[in-house]
Amino acid sequence: MTTIQAAVIGGGRWGTHWIRNLLTHPAFNLVAIADASSARRQHLTRQFCLTESVQQFATGTDLLKTCASLDAVVVATPAITHTPLIRQALQRGCHVLAEKPLTLEPAEARSLCEQAAQLNRILLVDHTYLFNAAVLAGRGWLQSQSLASLRYAYATRTHLGPIRQDVDALWDLAIHDIAILNYWLGEQPIRGQALGQVWLQCDRSDDPRFPQGLSDQVNVRLLYPSGAQAMLHFCWANPDKQRRLGLVSDRGTLVFDEMQPEYPLRFYPGDVNPQACGFTPTVGSPQDIPFTVTEPLRNVCDHFVSCINQQQESRISSGWLGLELVQVLTKLTQSLNAGGAWVNFNDA
């Protein structure tokens, strides 16, 4: 197997994780990094004991123009910068792994997917939860159980920071739980609505996407073709950190709760039986769903290598799936800006 010469553009929180993974993965040789901050580059050099064999650049554009040997690029910069960097990397002949969201505009995401297909390059989006062992186990369990009556889904994702300045809490947080729900349900939502509140960054009059400011808290409702509904809550200004998602059926509730490391994936059996004078609940003992813990980003790396070596588009998290999620978030942003009006995701 030929070693993949790779570079990372963006040395922030996620870029650091990618540098660590590429340095330790046997299929990759990290040849370059790019970050606008010289202090950040110096910190990364010390943190990972980078040698002169890893070239360093102030911009992704300089890296892509100058770096001599390059097969693949990880783009871990703010989403607003993705399109030109991904386009330039594809034009150079590189395979690309991009952080989510793929872009902020559906037309740009579609153009990048078409470009990657025309050039026969891999475009993979890091929707990390689709490579999470608990999420994979949850889908497998659902497929084996054949839950006949799914009543609704819910999710809560809250924490205190980091507060982003390029997108709101909807774009930053909702994409995770929507990706998981779509994967578990095996379908895409057809309608939705979003309501948000802005406390910290109100003045965005120069940004047509967020004219009312960057929402710090967002509530989302989704409707799926099967009739399943989802109610989702997101906030990056809440110190009560939660990472909980559930699917409620007539037989019980499947819960993925990252804040419960000992039993993050559980099924809580229970139903309600009608009686002559009312209803009687029947509750069973929680059932832990086993899985082998692995690092999701390492799984993404393995999958990226497999796609490159087989010259086969990802069946898990391709650019096209990234486009679908960008389309949903774009429509939900329209709903948010319209005060929570329902929107159809299939409309142009």
Short mmCIF file of C-alpha atoms in Angstrom, two decimals:
data_model
loop_
_atom_site.label_atom_id
_atom_site.label_comp_id
_atom_site.label_asym_id
_atom_site.label_seq_id
_atom_site.Cartn_x
_atom_site.Cartn_y
_atom_site.Cartn_z
CA MET A 1 0.00 0.00 0.00
CA THR A 2 1.42 3.38 -1.03
CA THR A 3 1.72 5.90 1.78
CA ILE A 4 -0.69 8.83 1.41
CA GLN A 5 1.08 12.20 1.54
CA ALA A 6 -1.31 14.38 3.55
CA ALA A 7 -1.66 17.92 4.88
CA VAL A 8 -3.90 19.63 7.44
CA ILE A 9 -5.24 23.13 6.81
CA GLY A 10 -6.35 24.71 10.08
CA GLY A 11 -4.62 24.15 13.40
CA GLY A 12 -7.47 24.85 15.80
CA ARG A 13 -9.29 22.41 18.06
CA TRP A 14 -10.24 19.94 15.32
CA GLY A 15 -7.14 20.53 13.26
CA THR A 16 -5.08 19.48 16.27
CA HIS A 17 -7.00 16.20 16.46
CA TRP A 18 -6.37 15.59 12.76
CA ILE A 19 -2.65 16.29 13.06
CA ARG A 20 -2.44 13.78 15.92
CA ASN A 21 -4.32 11.12 13.95
CA LEU A 22 -2.37 11.57 10.72
CA LEU A 23 0.96 11.45 12.57
CA THR A 24 0.08 8.10 14.13
CA HIS A 25 -1.80 6.43 11.27
CA PRO A 26 0.33 3.98 9.27
CA ALA A 27 -1.29 4.88 5.95
CA PHE A 28 -0.49 8.61 6.15
CA ASN A 29 2.64 10.73 6.05
CA LEU A 30 1.98 14.25 7.32
CA VAL A 31 3.95 16.55 5.03
CA ALA A 32 2.47 19.99 5.78
CA ILE A 33 0.23 22.07 8.03
CA ALA A 34 -1.23 25.54 7.58
CA ASP A 35 -2.56 28.02 10.13
CA ALA A 36 -2.76 31.81 10.07
CA SER A 37 -1.27 32.13 13.57
CA SER A 38 2.50 31.76 13.85
CA ALA A 39 2.09 31.27 17.61
CA ARG A 40 -0.31 28.45 16.92
CA ARG A 41 2.07 26.80 14.48
CA GLN A 42 4.87 27.04 17.05
CA HIS A 43 2.62 25.47 19.68
CA LEU A 44 1.75 22.59 17.33
CA THR A 45 5.44 22.09 16.58
CA ARG A 46 6.21 21.74 20.28
CA GLN A 47 3.13 19.66 21.04
CA PHE A 48 3.81 17.07 18.34
CA CYS A 49 7.60 17.46 18.06
CA LEU A 50 7.22 18.29 14.39
CA THR A 51 10.43 18.13 12.39
CA GLU A 52 11.43 20.18 9.35
CA SER A 53 10.01 17.41 7.18
CA VAL A 54 6.55 18.84 8.00
CA GLN A 55 6.33 22.07 6.03
CA GLN A 56 4.44 24.96 7.62
CA PHE A 57 2.41 27.66 5.90
CA ALA A 58 0.38 30.69 6.96
CA THR A 59 -2.46 29.96 4.52
CA GLY A 60 -4.05 26.94 2.92
CA THR A 61 -3.66 28.56 -0.47
CA ASP A 62 0.12 28.82 -0.01
CA LEU A 63 0.25 25.20 1.12
CA LEU A 64 -1.69 23.96 -1.90
CA LYS A 65 0.42 26.03 -4.32
CA THR A 66 3.81 25.23 -2.80
CA CYS A 67 3.80 21.79 -1.21
CA ALA A 68 5.48 19.47 -3.71
CA SER A 69 4.16 16.03 -2.82
CA LEU A 70 0.50 15.92 -1.79
CA ASP A 71 -2.23 13.28 -2.16
CA ALA A 72 -4.83 14.27 0.43
CA VAL A 73 -5.86 17.34 2.41
CA VAL A 74 -7.85 17.75 5.62
CA VAL A 75 -9.72 21.08 5.70
CA ALA A 76 -10.37 22.04 9.33
CA THR A 77 -10.97 25.78 8.93
CA PRO A 78 -14.16 27.81 9.55
CA ALA A 79 -16.97 26.70 7.24
CA ILE A 80 -17.08 30.02 5.41
CA THR A 81 -13.58 29.30 4.03
CA HIS A 82 -14.27 25.73 2.90
CA THR A 83 -15.39 26.27 -0.69
CA PRO A 84 -12.25 27.96 -2.12
CA LEU A 85 -9.89 25.67 -0.22
CA ILE A 86 -11.69 22.45 -1.20
CA ARG A 87 -12.00 23.60 -4.79
CA GLN A 88 -8.30 24.41 -4.99
CA ALA A 89 -7.35 21.07 -3.40
CA LEU A 90 -9.53 19.12 -5.83
CA GLN A 91 -8.14 21.04 -8.79
CA ARG A 92 -4.67 20.11 -7.64
CA GLY A 93 -5.73 16.45 -7.69
CA CYS A 94 -6.01 15.89 -3.95
CA HIS A 95 -8.56 13.84 -2.09
CA VAL A 96 -10.30 15.98 0.54
CA LEU A 97 -11.60 15.32 4.04
CA ALA A 98 -13.56 18.37 5.21
CA GLU A 99 -14.90 19.27 8.61
CA LYS A 100 -18.64 19.78 8.89
CA PRO A 101 -20.58 21.58 7.60
CA LEU A 102 -19.28 21.05 4.09
CA THR A 103 -20.24 24.61 3.12
CA LEU A 104 -22.75 27.25 4.18
CA GLU A 105 -24.51 27.31 0.81
CA PRO A 106 -26.18 24.32 -0.90
CA ALA A 107 -25.16 25.49 -4.39
CA GLU A 108 -21.49 25.57 -3.33
CA ALA A 109 -21.74 22.11 -1.74
CA ARG A 110 -23.31 20.67 -4.89
CA SER A 111 -20.64 22.27 -7.08
CA LEU A 112 -17.87 20.72 -4.94
CA CYS A 113 -19.51 17.28 -5.11
CA GLU A 114 -19.78 17.53 -8.89
CA GLN A 115 -16.17 18.69 -9.17
CA ALA A 116 -14.94 15.77 -7.05
CA ALA A 117 -16.90 13.32 -9.21
CA GLN A 118 -15.56 14.82 -12.45
CA LEU A 119 -11.98 14.63 -11.20
CA ASN A 120 -12.46 11.16 -9.67
CA ARG A 121 -11.36 12.44 -6.25
CA ILE A 122 -12.75 11.47 -2.85
CA LEU A 123 -14.69 14.17 -1.00
CA LEU A 124 -15.43 12.98 2.54
CA VAL A 125 -17.13 15.04 5.26
CA ASP A 126 -16.30 14.48 8.91
CA HIS A 127 -19.76 13.86 10.32
CA THR A 128 -18.03 12.29 13.29
CA TYR A 129 -21.04 10.63 14.89
CA LEU A 130 -21.57 8.45 11.83
CA PHE A 131 -18.26 6.82 12.81
CA ASN A 132 -19.08 6.58 16.53
CA ALA A 133 -19.26 2.98 17.75
CA ALA A 134 -22.32 3.67 19.92
CA VAL A 135 -24.21 5.22 17.01
CA LEU A 136 -23.30 2.29 14.77
CA ALA A 137 -24.46 -0.14 17.45
CA GLY A 138 -27.70 1.79 17.85
CA ARG A 139 -28.51 1.48 14.15
CA GLY A 140 -27.71 -2.23 14.19
CA TRP A 141 -29.91 -2.74 17.24
CA LEU A 142 -32.80 -0.84 15.64
CA GLN A 143 -32.56 -2.93 12.49
CA SER A 144 -32.65 -6.13 14.52
CA GLN A 145 -35.62 -5.12 16.68
CA SER A 146 -38.11 -3.96 14.01
CA LEU A 147 -39.80 -1.42 16.26
CA ALA A 148 -43.25 -1.25 14.71
CA SER A 149 -44.51 1.98 16.22
CA LEU A 150 -41.97 4.79 16.53
CA ARG A 151 -43.71 7.66 18.28
CA TYR A 152 -41.13 10.45 18.34
CA ALA A 153 -37.48 11.36 18.76
CA TYR A 154 -35.83 13.94 20.97
CA ALA A 155 -32.34 15.34 21.49
CA THR A 156 -30.63 17.86 23.76
CA ARG A 157 -27.15 19.21 23.08
CA THR A 158 -26.03 21.99 25.44
CA HIS A 159 -22.77 23.32 26.87
CA LEU A 160 -21.03 26.55 27.86
CA GLY A 161 -18.93 27.45 24.82
CA PRO A 162 -17.06 27.47 22.60
CA ILE A 163 -19.07 30.34 21.12
CA ARG A 164 -18.54 30.49 17.37
CA GLN A 165 -18.53 33.74 15.41
CA ASP A 166 -19.04 32.37 11.90
CA VAL A 167 -22.26 30.38 12.38
CA ASP A 168 -24.98 30.08 15.02
CA ALA A 169 -25.83 27.24 17.39
CA LEU A 170 -28.07 25.67 14.75
CA TRP A 171 -25.24 25.20 12.26
CA ASP A 172 -22.72 24.32 14.94
CA LEU A 173 -24.72 21.78 16.94
CA ALA A 174 -27.87 20.59 15.15
CA ILE A 175 -25.97 18.92 12.33
CA HIS A 176 -24.78 16.19 14.74
CA ASP A 177 -28.17 15.02 15.97
CA ILE A 178 -29.86 15.39 12.59
CA ALA A 179 -27.13 13.22 11.06
CA ILE A 180 -27.63 10.56 13.76
CA LEU A 181 -31.42 10.59 13.44
CA ASN A 182 -31.30 10.35 9.65
CA TYR A 183 -28.89 7.42 9.98
CA TRP A 184 -30.95 5.62 12.59
CA LEU A 185 -34.27 6.20 10.83
CA GLY A 186 -32.90 5.54 7.34
CA GLU A 187 -34.66 8.57 5.87
CA GLN A 188 -34.37 12.32 5.40
CA PRO A 189 -36.76 14.85 7.02
CA ILE A 190 -39.31 16.43 4.70
CA ARG A 191 -40.50 19.38 6.84
CA GLY A 192 -39.21 21.37 9.77
CA GLN A 193 -39.22 24.54 11.81
CA ALA A 194 -36.71 26.37 14.00
CA LEU A 195 -37.04 28.99 16.73
CA GLY A 196 -34.00 30.70 18.20
CA GLN A 197 -32.86 33.22 20.78
CA VAL A 198 -29.91 35.61 20.51
CA TRP A 199 -28.12 36.94 23.57
CA LEU A 200 -24.43 37.37 22.75
CA GLN A 201 -24.01 38.44 19.10
CA CYS A 202 -26.97 40.56 18.04
CA ASP A 203 -25.43 42.89 15.48
CA ARG A 204 -25.13 40.90 12.25
CA SER A 205 -26.85 43.35 9.92
CA ASP A 206 -24.08 42.83 7.35
CA ASP A 207 -24.70 39.05 7.19
CA PRO A 208 -27.82 38.14 5.17
CA ARG A 209 -27.78 34.60 6.56
CA PHE A 210 -28.15 35.72 10.17
CA PRO A 211 -29.84 39.15 10.01
CA GLN A 212 -31.16 38.84 13.59
CA GLY A 213 -27.80 37.77 15.01
CA LEU A 214 -26.25 34.41 15.83
CA SER A 215 -28.74 32.33 17.78
CA ASP A 216 -27.28 31.02 21.03
CA GLN A 217 -30.25 28.71 21.63
CA VAL A 218 -32.37 26.94 19.03
CA ASN A 219 -35.36 24.59 19.16
CA VAL A 220 -36.01 22.45 16.07
CA ARG A 221 -38.91 20.24 14.99
CA LEU A 222 -38.56 17.76 12.13
CA LEU A 223 -41.11 15.61 10.30
CA TYR A 224 -40.02 12.46 8.46
CA PRO A 225 -41.77 10.63 5.59
CA SER A 226 -42.66 7.71 7.88
CA GLY A 227 -44.54 10.08 10.17
CA ALA A 228 -41.82 10.12 12.83
CA GLN A 229 -41.26 13.50 14.46
CA ALA A 230 -38.26 14.88 16.28
CA MET A 231 -37.90 17.68 18.83
CA LEU A 232 -34.35 18.98 19.26
CA HIS A 233 -32.85 21.53 21.65
CA PHE A 234 -29.46 23.20 21.20
CA CYS A 235 -27.59 25.82 23.22
CA TRP A 236 -23.95 26.82 23.59
CA ALA A 237 -24.63 29.20 26.53
CA ASN A 238 -25.82 26.63 29.07
CA PRO A 239 -23.34 25.24 31.65
CA ASP A 240 -25.55 22.16 32.10
CA LYS A 241 -23.74 20.04 29.52
CA GLN A 242 -26.02 17.48 27.88
CA ARG A 243 -25.55 15.08 25.00
CA ARG A 244 -28.70 12.97 24.95
CA LEU A 245 -30.75 11.57 22.07
CA GLY A 246 -33.70 9.20 22.27
CA LEU A 247 -36.13 7.32 20.05
CA VAL A 248 -39.47 6.58 21.72
CA SER A 249 -41.59 3.65 20.54
CA ASP A 250 -44.60 1.81 21.91
CA ARG A 251 -42.19 -0.73 23.43
CA GLY A 252 -39.73 1.63 25.08
CA THR A 253 -37.01 4.19 24.40
CA LEU A 254 -33.55 3.79 22.88
CA VAL A 255 -31.20 6.37 24.43
CA PHE A 256 -27.73 7.51 23.39
CA ASP A 257 -26.33 9.57 26.28
CA GLU A 258 -22.67 10.58 26.00
CA MET A 259 -22.68 11.95 29.54
CA GLN A 260 -23.12 8.42 30.87
CA PRO A 261 -19.77 6.83 29.91
CA GLU A 262 -20.49 3.54 31.69
CA TYR A 263 -23.70 2.91 29.73
CA PRO A 264 -24.05 5.44 26.89
CA LEU A 265 -26.38 3.27 24.78
CA ARG A 266 -29.41 1.80 26.52
CA PHE A 267 -32.91 0.60 25.78
CA TYR A 268 -35.49 1.43 28.44
CA PRO A 269 -38.40 -1.00 27.95
CA GLY A 270 -41.89 0.02 28.94
CA ASP A 271 -45.41 0.50 27.69
CA VAL A 272 -48.83 1.58 28.85
CA ASN A 273 -51.69 -0.93 28.96
CA PRO A 274 -55.32 0.24 28.84
CA GLN A 275 -57.46 -0.92 31.76
CA ALA A 276 -61.14 -0.55 32.53
CA CYS A 277 -60.51 2.49 34.70
CA GLY A 278 -57.51 4.01 32.94
CA PHE A 279 -53.98 2.98 31.98
CA THR A 280 -51.36 0.89 33.74
CA PRO A 281 -47.65 1.46 32.95
CA THR A 282 -45.34 -1.53 32.69
CA VAL A 283 -41.63 -0.76 33.07
CA GLY A 284 -38.77 -3.20 32.54
CA SER A 285 -35.12 -3.07 33.54
CA PRO A 286 -32.81 -1.00 31.30
CA GLN A 287 -30.90 -3.03 28.75
CA ASP A 288 -27.31 -2.02 27.96
CA ILE A 289 -26.47 -2.38 24.27
CA PRO A 290 -22.83 -3.49 24.00
CA PHE A 291 -20.24 -2.13 21.60
CA THR A 292 -16.47 -1.86 21.37
CA VAL A 293 -15.20 1.64 22.11
CA THR A 294 -13.03 3.16 19.37
CA GLU A 295 -11.97 6.72 18.55
CA PRO A 296 -14.39 8.08 15.93
CA LEU A 297 -11.73 10.20 14.21
CA ARG A 298 -9.50 7.16 13.86
CA ASN A 299 -12.44 5.40 12.22
CA VAL A 300 -12.84 8.37 9.86
CA CYS A 301 -9.15 8.09 8.94
CA ASP A 302 -9.50 4.36 8.24
CA HIS A 303 -12.55 5.01 6.09
CA PHE A 304 -10.80 7.82 4.19
CA VAL A 305 -7.90 5.47 3.42
CA SER A 306 -10.31 2.77 2.25
CA CYS A 307 -12.16 5.16 -0.06
CA ILE A 308 -8.88 6.43 -1.56
CA ASN A 309 -7.41 2.98 -2.10
CA GLN A 310 -10.59 1.61 -3.63
CA GLN A 311 -11.34 4.82 -5.54
CA GLN A 312 -14.89 4.53 -4.26
CA GLU A 313 -17.12 7.31 -2.98
CA SER A 314 -18.03 7.03 0.68
CA ARG A 315 -21.28 5.25 1.44
CA ILE A 316 -21.29 6.72 4.94
CA SER A 317 -20.43 10.42 4.77
CA SER A 318 -19.78 11.55 1.21
CA GLY A 319 -19.94 15.11 0.01
CA TRP A 320 -23.46 14.33 -1.20
CA LEU A 321 -24.58 13.51 2.33
CA GLY A 322 -22.89 16.72 3.44
CA LEU A 323 -24.97 18.54 0.80
CA GLU A 324 -28.20 17.00 2.16
CA LEU A 325 -27.43 18.27 5.65
CA VAL A 326 -26.47 21.73 4.36
CA GLN A 327 -29.82 21.86 2.55
CA VAL A 328 -31.70 20.98 5.75
CA LEU A 329 -29.81 23.58 7.81
CA THR A 330 -30.37 26.22 5.13
CA LYS A 331 -34.12 25.60 5.21
CA LEU A 332 -34.15 25.62 9.01
CA THR A 333 -32.32 28.96 8.93
CA GLN A 334 -35.08 30.30 6.68
CA SER A 335 -37.62 29.10 9.26
CA LEU A 336 -35.65 30.68 12.10
CA ASN A 337 -35.43 34.01 10.27
CA ALA A 338 -39.20 33.81 9.63
CA GLY A 339 -40.02 33.35 13.30
CA GLY A 340 -40.46 29.59 13.24
CA ALA A 341 -42.51 29.13 10.07
CA TRP A 342 -42.72 25.56 8.80
CA VAL A 343 -40.58 24.89 5.71
CA ASN A 344 -40.53 22.05 3.19
CA PHE A 345 -37.06 20.62 2.65
CA ASN A 346 -37.83 19.37 -0.85
CA ASP A 347 -38.64 22.83 -2.18
CA ALA A 348 -35.98 24.50 -4.29
#
